Short mmCIF file of C-alpha atoms in Angstrom, two decimals:
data_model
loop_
_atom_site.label_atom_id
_atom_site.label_comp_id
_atom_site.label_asym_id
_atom_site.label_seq_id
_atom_site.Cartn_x
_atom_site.Cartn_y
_atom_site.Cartn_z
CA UNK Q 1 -19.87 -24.70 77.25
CA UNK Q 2 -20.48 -26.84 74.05
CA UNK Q 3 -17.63 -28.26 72.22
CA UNK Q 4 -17.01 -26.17 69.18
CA UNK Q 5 -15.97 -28.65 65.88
CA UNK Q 6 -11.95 -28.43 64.91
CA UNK Q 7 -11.75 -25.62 62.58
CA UNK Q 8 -8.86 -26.49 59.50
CA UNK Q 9 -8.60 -23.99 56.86
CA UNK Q 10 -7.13 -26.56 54.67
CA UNK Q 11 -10.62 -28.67 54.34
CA UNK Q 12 -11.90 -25.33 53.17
CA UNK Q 13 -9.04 -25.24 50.55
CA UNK Q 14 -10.04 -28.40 49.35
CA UNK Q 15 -13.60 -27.70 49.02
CA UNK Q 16 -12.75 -24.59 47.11
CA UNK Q 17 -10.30 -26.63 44.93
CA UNK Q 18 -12.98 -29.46 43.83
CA UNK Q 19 -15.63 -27.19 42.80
CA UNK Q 20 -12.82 -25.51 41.00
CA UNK Q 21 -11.81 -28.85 39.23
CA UNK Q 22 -15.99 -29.27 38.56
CA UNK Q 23 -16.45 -26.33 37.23
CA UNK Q 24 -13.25 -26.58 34.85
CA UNK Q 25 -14.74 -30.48 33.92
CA UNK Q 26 -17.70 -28.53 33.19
CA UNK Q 27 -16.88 -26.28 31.34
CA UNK Q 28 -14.91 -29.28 29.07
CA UNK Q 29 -18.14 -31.21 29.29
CA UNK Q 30 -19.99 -28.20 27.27
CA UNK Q 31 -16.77 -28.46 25.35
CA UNK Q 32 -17.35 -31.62 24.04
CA UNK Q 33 -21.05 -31.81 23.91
CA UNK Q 34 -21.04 -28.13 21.50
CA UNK Q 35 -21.73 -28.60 17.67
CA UNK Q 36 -19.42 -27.49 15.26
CA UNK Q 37 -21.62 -24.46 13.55
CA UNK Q 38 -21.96 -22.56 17.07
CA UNK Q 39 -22.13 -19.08 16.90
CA UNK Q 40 -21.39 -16.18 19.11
CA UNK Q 41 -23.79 -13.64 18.78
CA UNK Q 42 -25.99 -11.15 21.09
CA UNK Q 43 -28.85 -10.03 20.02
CA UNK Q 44 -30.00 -7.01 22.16
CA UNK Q 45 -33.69 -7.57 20.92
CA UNK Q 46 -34.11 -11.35 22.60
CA UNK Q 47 -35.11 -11.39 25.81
CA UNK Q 48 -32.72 -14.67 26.69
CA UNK Q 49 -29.89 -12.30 25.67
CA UNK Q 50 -30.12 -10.51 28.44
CA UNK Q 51 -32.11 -12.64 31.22
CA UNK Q 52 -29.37 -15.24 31.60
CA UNK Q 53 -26.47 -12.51 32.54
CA UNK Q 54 -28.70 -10.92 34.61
CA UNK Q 55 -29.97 -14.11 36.11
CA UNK Q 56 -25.97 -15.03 36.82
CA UNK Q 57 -25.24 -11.01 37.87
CA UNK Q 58 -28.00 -11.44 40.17
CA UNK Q 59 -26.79 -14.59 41.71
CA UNK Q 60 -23.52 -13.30 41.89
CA UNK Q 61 -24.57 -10.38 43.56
CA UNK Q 62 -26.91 -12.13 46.03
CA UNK Q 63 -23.68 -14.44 47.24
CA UNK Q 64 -21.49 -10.96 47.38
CA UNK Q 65 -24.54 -8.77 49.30
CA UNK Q 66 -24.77 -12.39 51.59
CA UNK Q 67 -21.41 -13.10 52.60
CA UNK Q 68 -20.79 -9.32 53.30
CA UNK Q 69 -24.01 -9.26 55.63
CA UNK Q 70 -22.84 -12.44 57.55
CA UNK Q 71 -19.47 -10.96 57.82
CA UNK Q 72 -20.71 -8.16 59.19
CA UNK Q 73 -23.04 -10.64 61.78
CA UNK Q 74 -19.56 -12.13 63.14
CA UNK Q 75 -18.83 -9.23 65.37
CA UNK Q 76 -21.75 -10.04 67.42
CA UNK Q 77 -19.82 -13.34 67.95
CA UNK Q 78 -17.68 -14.01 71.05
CA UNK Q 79 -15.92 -17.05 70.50
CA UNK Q 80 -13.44 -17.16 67.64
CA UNK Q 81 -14.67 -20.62 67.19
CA UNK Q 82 -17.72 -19.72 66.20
CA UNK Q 83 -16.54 -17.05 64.16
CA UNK Q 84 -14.24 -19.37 61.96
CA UNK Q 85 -17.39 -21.60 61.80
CA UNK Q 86 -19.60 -19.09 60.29
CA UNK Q 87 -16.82 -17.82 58.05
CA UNK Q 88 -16.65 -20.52 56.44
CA UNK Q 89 -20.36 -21.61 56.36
CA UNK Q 90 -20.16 -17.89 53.93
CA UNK Q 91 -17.67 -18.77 52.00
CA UNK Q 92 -19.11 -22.07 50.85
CA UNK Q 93 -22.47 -20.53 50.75
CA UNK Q 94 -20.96 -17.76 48.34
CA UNK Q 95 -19.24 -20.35 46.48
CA UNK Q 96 -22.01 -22.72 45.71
CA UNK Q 97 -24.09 -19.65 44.49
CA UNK Q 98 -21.66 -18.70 42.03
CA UNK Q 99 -21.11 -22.00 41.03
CA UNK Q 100 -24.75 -22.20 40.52
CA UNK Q 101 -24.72 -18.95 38.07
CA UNK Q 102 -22.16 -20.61 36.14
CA UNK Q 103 -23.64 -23.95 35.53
CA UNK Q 104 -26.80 -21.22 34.74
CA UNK Q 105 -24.29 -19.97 31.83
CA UNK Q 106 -22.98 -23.18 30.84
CA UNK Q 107 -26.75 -24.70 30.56
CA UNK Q 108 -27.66 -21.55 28.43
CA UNK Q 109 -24.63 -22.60 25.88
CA UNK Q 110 -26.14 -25.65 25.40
CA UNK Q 111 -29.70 -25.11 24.82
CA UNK Q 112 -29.32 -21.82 22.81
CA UNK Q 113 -25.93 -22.87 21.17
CA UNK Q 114 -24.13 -19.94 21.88
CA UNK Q 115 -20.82 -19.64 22.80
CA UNK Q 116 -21.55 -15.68 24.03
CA UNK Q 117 -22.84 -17.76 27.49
CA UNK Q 118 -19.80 -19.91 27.43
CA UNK Q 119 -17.77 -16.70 27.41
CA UNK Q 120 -19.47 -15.14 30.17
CA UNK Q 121 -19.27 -18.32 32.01
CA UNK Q 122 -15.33 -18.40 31.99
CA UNK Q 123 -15.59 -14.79 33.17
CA UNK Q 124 -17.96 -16.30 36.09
CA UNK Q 125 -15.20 -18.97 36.69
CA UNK Q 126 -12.45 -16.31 36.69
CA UNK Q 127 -15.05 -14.42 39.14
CA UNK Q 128 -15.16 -17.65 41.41
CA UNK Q 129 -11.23 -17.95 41.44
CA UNK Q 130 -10.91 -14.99 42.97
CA UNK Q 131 -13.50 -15.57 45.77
CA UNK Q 132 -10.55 -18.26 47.43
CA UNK Q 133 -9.97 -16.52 51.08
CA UNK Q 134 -6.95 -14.59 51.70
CA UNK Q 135 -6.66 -17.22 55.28
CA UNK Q 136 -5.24 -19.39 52.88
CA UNK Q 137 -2.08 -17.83 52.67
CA UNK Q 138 -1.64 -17.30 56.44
CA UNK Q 139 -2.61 -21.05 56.64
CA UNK Q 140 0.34 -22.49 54.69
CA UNK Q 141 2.22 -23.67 57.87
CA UNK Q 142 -0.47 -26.02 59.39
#
């Protein structure tokens, strides 16, 4: 039998927490670095306009359709070790894919100066707040 690591569910409330805090310091970063003259606008005929949602909806969407099928893959598991181990390899796998489609948004506010991707990437940060694993609160005690 193999030794199976400590499993803590508060390291994986700290992970969650700092990419929280970096995408919030992001999201100031773009902040900061945005001229004064942006505008918010969508223009249905541009092709950017509606690539870089999709591009985010699609990486959101992969991270949902892949934590779901891994999910599923844990009943094939016997230990419960090994069960907490992949659940939270899928959580921080779905995590860091969302995180990805928002620094995707937040890139797109700066090179096309347009605060419509900043807007959708708060919505992708509200999005990746509630992705934070109901074990949390049965994890309070420990």
């Amino acid at each position: 039998m193999k030794p199976h690591p400590y499993y803590d569910p508060r390291n994986l409330h700290n992970l969650f927490t700092v990419l929280l805090m970096v995408q919030l310091v992001l999201t100031l970063f773009v902040l900061y670095l945005l001229p004064e003259g942006t505008s918010f606008h969508f223009s249905p005929q541009e092709l950017v306009s509606w690539a870089i949602p999709l591009l985010a909806v699609a990486l959101n969407s992969y991270a949902n359709w892949y934590f779901k099928r891994g999910f599923d893959q844990m009943s094939q598991l016997e230990e419960l070790d090994d069960k907490l181990v992949l659940l939270t390899q899928l959580h921080v796998r779905q995590w860091v894919l969302v995180q990805l489609a928002t620094f995707v948004l937040m890139a797109a506010t700066l090179v096309e100066q347009n605060t419509f991707y900043f807007v959708l990437g708060l919505v992708n940060i509200l999005y990746f707040y509630t992705l934070r694993p109901k074990l949390f609160s049965f994890s309070e005690g420990l």
